Coordinates of C-alpha atoms in Angstrom, one line a residue:
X263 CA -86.3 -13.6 -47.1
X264 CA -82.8 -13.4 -46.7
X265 CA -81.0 -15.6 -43.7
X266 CA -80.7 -12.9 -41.6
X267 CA -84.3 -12.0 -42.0
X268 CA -85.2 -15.7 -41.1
X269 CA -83.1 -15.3 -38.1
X270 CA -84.2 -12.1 -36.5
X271 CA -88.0 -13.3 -37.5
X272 CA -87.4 -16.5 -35.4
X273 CA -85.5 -14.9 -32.7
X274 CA -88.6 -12.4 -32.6
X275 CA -91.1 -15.3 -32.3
X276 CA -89.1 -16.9 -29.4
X277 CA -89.0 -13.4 -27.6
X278 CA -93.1 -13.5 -28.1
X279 CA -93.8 -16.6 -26.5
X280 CA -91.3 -16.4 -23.9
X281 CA -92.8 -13.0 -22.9
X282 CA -96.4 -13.7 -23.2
X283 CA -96.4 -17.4 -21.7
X284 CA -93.8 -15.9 -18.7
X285 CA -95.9 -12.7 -18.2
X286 CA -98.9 -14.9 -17.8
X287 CA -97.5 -17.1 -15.1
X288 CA -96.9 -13.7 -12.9
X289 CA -100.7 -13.1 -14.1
X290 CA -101.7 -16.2 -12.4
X291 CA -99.5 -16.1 -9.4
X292 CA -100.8 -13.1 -8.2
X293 CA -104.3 -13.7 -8.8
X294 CA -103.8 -17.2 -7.3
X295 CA -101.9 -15.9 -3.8
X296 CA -103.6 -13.7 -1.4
X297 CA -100.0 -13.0 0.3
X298 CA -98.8 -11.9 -3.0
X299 CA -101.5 -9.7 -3.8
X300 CA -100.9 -7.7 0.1
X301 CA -97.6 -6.6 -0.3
X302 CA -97.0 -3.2 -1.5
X303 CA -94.4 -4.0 -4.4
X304 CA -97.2 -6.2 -6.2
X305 CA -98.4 -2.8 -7.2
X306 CA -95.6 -1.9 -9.4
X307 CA -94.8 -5.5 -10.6
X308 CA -98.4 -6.0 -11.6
X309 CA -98.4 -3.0 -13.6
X310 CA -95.0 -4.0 -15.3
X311 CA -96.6 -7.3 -16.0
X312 CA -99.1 -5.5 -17.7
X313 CA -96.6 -3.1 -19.8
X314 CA -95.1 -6.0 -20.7
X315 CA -98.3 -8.2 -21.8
X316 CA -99.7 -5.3 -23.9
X317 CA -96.7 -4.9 -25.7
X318 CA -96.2 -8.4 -26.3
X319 CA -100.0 -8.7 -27.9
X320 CA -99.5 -5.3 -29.7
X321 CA -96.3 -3.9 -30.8
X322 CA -94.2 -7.4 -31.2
X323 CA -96.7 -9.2 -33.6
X324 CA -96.3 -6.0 -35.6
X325 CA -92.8 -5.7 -36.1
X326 CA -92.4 -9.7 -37.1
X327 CA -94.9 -9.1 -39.8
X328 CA -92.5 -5.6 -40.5
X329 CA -90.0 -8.4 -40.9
X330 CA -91.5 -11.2 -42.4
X331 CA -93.7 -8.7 -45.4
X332 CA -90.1 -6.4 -45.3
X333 CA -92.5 -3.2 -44.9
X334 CA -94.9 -1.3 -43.1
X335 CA -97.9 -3.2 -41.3
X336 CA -101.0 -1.6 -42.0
X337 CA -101.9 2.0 -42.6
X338 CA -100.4 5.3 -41.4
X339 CA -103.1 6.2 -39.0
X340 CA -102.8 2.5 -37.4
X341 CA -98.5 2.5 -37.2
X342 CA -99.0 6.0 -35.4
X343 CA -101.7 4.6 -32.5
X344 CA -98.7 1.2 -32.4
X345 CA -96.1 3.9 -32.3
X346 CA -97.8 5.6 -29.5
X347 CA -98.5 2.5 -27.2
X348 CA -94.8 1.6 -27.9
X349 CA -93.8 5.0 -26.9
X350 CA -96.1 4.9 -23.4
X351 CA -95.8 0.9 -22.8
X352 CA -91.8 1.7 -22.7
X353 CA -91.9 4.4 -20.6
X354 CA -93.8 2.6 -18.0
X355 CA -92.1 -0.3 -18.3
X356 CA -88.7 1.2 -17.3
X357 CA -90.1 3.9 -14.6
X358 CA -92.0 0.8 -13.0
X359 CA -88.8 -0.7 -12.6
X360 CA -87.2 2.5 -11.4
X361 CA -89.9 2.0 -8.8
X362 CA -89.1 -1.2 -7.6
X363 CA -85.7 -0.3 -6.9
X364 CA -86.9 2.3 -4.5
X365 CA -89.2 0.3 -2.7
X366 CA -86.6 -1.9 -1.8
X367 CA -84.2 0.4 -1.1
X368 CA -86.2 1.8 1.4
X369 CA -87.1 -2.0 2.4
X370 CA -83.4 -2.5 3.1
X371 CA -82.2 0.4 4.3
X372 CA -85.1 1.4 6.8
X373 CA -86.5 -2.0 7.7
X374 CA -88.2 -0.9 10.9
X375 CA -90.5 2.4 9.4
X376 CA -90.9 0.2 5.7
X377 CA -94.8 -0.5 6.2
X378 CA -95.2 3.1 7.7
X379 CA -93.4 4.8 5.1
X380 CA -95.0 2.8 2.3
X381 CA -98.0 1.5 1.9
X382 CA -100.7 0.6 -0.6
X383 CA -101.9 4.3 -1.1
X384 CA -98.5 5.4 -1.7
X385 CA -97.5 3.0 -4.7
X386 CA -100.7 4.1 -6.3
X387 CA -99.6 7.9 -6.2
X388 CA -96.4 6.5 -7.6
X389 CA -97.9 4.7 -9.7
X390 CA -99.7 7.5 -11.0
X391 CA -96.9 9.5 -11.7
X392 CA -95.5 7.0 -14.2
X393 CA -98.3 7.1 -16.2
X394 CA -98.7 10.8 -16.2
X395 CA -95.2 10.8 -17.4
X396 CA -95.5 8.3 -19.8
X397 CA -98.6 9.6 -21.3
X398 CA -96.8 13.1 -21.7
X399 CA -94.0 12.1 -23.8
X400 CA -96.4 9.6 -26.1
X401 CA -99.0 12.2 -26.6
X402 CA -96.6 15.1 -27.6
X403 CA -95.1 12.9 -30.1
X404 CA -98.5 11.6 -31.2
X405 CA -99.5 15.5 -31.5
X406 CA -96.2 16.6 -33.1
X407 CA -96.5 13.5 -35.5
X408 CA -93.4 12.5 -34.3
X409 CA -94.4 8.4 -34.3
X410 CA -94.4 6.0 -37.7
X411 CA -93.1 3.5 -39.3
X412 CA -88.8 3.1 -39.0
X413 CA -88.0 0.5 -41.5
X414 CA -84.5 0.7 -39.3
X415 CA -86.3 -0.9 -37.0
X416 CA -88.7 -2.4 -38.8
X417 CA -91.2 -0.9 -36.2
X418 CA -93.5 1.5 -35.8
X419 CA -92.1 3.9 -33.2
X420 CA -90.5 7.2 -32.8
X421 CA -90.2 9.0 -36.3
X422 CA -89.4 12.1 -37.4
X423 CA -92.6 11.2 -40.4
X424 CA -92.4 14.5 -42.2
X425 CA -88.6 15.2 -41.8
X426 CA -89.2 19.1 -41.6
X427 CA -88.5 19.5 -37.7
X428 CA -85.1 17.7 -37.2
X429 CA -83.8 19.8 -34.8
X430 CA -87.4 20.2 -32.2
X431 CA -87.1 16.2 -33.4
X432 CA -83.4 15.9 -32.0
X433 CA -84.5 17.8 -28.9
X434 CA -87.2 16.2 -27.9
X435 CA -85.5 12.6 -28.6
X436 CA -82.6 13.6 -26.3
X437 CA -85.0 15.1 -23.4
X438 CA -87.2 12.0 -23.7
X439 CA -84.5 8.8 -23.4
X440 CA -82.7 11.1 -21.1
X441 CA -85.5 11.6 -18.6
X442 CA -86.6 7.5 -19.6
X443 CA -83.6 5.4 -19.9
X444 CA -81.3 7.5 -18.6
X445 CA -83.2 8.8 -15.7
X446 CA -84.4 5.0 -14.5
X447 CA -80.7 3.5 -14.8
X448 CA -79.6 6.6 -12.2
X449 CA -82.6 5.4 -10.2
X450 CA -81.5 1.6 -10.1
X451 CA -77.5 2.1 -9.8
X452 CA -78.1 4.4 -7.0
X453 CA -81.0 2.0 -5.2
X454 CA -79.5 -0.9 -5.8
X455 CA -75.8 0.3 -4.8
X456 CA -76.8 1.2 -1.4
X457 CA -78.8 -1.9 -0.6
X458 CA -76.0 -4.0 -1.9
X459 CA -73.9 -1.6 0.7
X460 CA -76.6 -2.2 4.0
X461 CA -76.3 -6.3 2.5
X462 CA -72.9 -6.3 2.5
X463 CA -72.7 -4.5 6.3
X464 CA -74.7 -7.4 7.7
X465 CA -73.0 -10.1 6.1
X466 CA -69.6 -8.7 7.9
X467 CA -71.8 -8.6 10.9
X468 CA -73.1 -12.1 10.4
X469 CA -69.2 -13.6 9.3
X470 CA -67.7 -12.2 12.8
X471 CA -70.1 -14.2 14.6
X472 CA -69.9 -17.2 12.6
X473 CA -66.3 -17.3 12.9
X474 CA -66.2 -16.3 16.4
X475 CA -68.6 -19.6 17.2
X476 CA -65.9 -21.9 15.2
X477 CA -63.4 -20.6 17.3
X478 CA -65.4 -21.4 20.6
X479 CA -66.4 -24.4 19.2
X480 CA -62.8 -26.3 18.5
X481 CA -64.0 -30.2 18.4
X482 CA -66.2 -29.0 15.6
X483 CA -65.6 -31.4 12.6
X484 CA -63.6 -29.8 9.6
X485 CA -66.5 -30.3 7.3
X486 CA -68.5 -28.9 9.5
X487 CA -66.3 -25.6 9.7
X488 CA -65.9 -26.0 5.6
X489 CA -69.4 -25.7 5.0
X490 CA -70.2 -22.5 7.1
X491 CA -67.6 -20.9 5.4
X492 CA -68.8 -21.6 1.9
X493 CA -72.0 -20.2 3.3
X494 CA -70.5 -17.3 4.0
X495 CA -68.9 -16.7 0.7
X496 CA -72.3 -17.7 -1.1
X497 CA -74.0 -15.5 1.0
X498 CA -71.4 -12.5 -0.3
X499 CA -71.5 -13.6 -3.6
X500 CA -75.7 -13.8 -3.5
X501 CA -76.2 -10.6 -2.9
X502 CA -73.8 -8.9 -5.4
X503 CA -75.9 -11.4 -7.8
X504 CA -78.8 -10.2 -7.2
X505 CA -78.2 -6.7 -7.8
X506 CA -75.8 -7.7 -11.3
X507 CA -79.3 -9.1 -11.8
X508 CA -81.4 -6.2 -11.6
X509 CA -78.8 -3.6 -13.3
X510 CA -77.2 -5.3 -16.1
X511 CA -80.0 -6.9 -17.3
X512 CA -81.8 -3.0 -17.9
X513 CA -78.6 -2.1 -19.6
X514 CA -78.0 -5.1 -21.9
X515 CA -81.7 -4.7 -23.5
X516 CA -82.4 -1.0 -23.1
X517 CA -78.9 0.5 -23.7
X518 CA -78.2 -0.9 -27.5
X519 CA -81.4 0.7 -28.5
X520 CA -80.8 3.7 -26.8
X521 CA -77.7 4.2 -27.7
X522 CA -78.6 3.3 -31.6
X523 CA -81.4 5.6 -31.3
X524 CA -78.8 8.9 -30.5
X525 CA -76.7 7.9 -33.3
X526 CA -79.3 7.3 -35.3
X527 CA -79.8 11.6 -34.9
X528 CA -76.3 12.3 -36.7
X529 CA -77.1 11.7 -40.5
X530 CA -73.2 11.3 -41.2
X531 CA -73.3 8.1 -39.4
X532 CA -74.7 4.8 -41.1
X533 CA -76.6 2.5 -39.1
X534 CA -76.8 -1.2 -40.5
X535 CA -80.5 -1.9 -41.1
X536 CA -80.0 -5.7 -38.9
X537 CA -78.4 -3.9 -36.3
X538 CA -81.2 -1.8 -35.9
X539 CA -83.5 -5.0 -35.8
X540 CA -81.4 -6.6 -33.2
X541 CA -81.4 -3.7 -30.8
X542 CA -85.2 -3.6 -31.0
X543 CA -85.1 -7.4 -30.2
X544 CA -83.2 -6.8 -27.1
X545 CA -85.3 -4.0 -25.9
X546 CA -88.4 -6.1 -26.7
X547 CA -86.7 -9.1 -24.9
X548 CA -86.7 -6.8 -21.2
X549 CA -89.9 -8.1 -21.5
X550 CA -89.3 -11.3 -21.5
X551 CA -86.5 -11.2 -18.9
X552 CA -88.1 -9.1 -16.3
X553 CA -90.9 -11.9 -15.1
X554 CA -88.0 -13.7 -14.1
X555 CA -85.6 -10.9 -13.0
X556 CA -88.0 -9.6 -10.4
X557 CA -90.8 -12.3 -9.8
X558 CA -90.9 -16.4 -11.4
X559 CA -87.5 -16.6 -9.5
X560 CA -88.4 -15.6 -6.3
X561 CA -89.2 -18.2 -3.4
X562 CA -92.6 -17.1 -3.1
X563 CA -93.6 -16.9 -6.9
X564 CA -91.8 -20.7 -7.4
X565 CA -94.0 -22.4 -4.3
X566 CA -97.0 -20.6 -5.9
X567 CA -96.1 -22.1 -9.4
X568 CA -95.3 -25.7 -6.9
X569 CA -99.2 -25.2 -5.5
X570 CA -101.1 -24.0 -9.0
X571 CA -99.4 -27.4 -10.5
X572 CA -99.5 -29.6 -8.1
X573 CA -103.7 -28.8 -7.7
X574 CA -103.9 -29.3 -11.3
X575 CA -102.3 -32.4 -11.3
X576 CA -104.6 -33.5 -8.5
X577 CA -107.6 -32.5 -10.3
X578 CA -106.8 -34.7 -12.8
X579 CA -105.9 -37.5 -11.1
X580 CA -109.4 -37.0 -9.2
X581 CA -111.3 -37.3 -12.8
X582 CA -109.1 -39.9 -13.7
X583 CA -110.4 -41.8 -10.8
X584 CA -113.6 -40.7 -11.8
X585 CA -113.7 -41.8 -14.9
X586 CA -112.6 -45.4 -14.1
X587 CA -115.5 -45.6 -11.6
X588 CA -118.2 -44.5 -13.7
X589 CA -116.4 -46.8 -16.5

């Protein structure tokens, strides 16, 4: 193996455990925390954490043995069912996050009809829908024969196997990232942008009164008055965070395949083979990203993790103790 090889094989490995050991945690939290488990987003973050787990048990182990053997793992017939649950596992992923964003835009922006508007039964339809749609594009590819082994990518994913339909091939490429990738990043820019707008609104709202209680309050001690207003800038600056957060971390992993993928439709155009690796990596490393992006560092998810340990600590401590009696 060549250095480059070794590299992209290690930096797959890391993206493997991360995902699976990350993934798992969410796993736990939300079995472990009733008040997780009642809120309606849990819905969508649970089926994410699910995309994400399936893919990391299925499709990544594949593609570091593509690496690591430089060729196809296993037969035809098994690269086209990998190629398939890559193909659906992707979709859902991205249109579970597109979901998300919704749900808290309409968290946000109507506060007051939130639990009347959405509710447990609704996220299921949703829910629903993103498998419907993600089952569609898999199956018409599966059908078409339209999923194998890219050595590109040294994955099995979408192929044009038989090279005789280029053009339905280009087509239905074209339709399906731009109604995946393309439709999902609309969905978040446009979510997110308009909670970051309401967030913004009561910040002002919150900075007038601050400012008009230092100006009542004039014996106040200067570092006093200098700490509310580094609150209120960290308060500005949180927000627009956040939603940097959510949005640029879709487009860093998803766009360089995406994009890759287009190009890859033009013949003229060479595509490096380890550039083709790398941008797999980064889609694959969404799912390592998003337990973090939309769960592990949330308050909620981080006093669960605080809890799960510090009862596992106690239990050992108590058969410690237990031991030294018996002893």
């Amino acid at each position: 193996m060549a250095t480059a090889e070794v590299f992209l094989s290690v930096l797959m490995l890391v993206i493997i455990v991360v995902s699976l050991l990350s993934n798992t945690v969410v796993l736990i939290c939300f079995l472990y925390n009733p008040e997780i488990r009642k809120q309606v987003p849990c819905v969508f973050t649970l089926n994410l954490t699910f995309c994400n787990l399936l893919l990391t048990v299925s499709n990544m182990p594949l593609t570091l043995a593509a690496l690591i053997n430089e060729g196809q793992p296993g037969s035809d017939a098994f690269c086209q069912f990998v190629g398939f649950s890559e193909t659906f596992l992707t979709t859902n992923s991205m249109l579970s996050m597109a979901a998300l964003s919704i749900d808290r835009w309409i968290a946000v922006v109507f506060p007051l009809r939130y639990h009347s508007r959405i509710r447990h039964r609704d996220a299921a339809l949703v829910l629903g829908y993103t498998w419907i749609h993600s089952m569609s594009f898999s199956t018409a590819a599966a059908c078409l024969s339209w999923v194998g082994y890219r050595p590109l990518y040294a994955s099995c994913t979408l192929s044009d196997v038989t090279e005789n339909s280029h053009t339905p091939f280009v087509i239905f490429t074209v339709f399906f990232h731009s109604l995946t990738f393309l439709l999902s990043f609309l969905v978040l820019c446009v979510t997110y942008l308009k909670v970051l707008k309401v967030a913004r609104f009561h910040c002002k709202r919150i900075d007038v009164i601050t400012m008009q209680t230092l100006v009542l309050l004039v014996d106040i001690h200067p570092s006093v008055r200098e700490r509310c207003l580094e609150e209120q800038k960290r308060r500005r600056q949180r927000a627009s965070r956040k939603i940097s957060t959510f949005i640029g971390t879709f487009m860093v992993c998803f766009a360089p395949y995406v994009i890759t993928r287009i190009v890859e439709l033009f013949p003229s155009v060479p595509i490096d083979h380890h550039w083709g690796v790398v941008s797999k990596c980064l889609a694959y490393s969404k799912a390592a990203c998003d337990p973090f992006v939309y769960s592990l560092l949330r308050n909620q998810y981080k006093k669960t993790c605080g809890d799960i340990i510090n009862r596992l600590l106690k239990i050992d401590s108590l058969n410690e103790n237990t031991t030294l009696h018996v002893t």
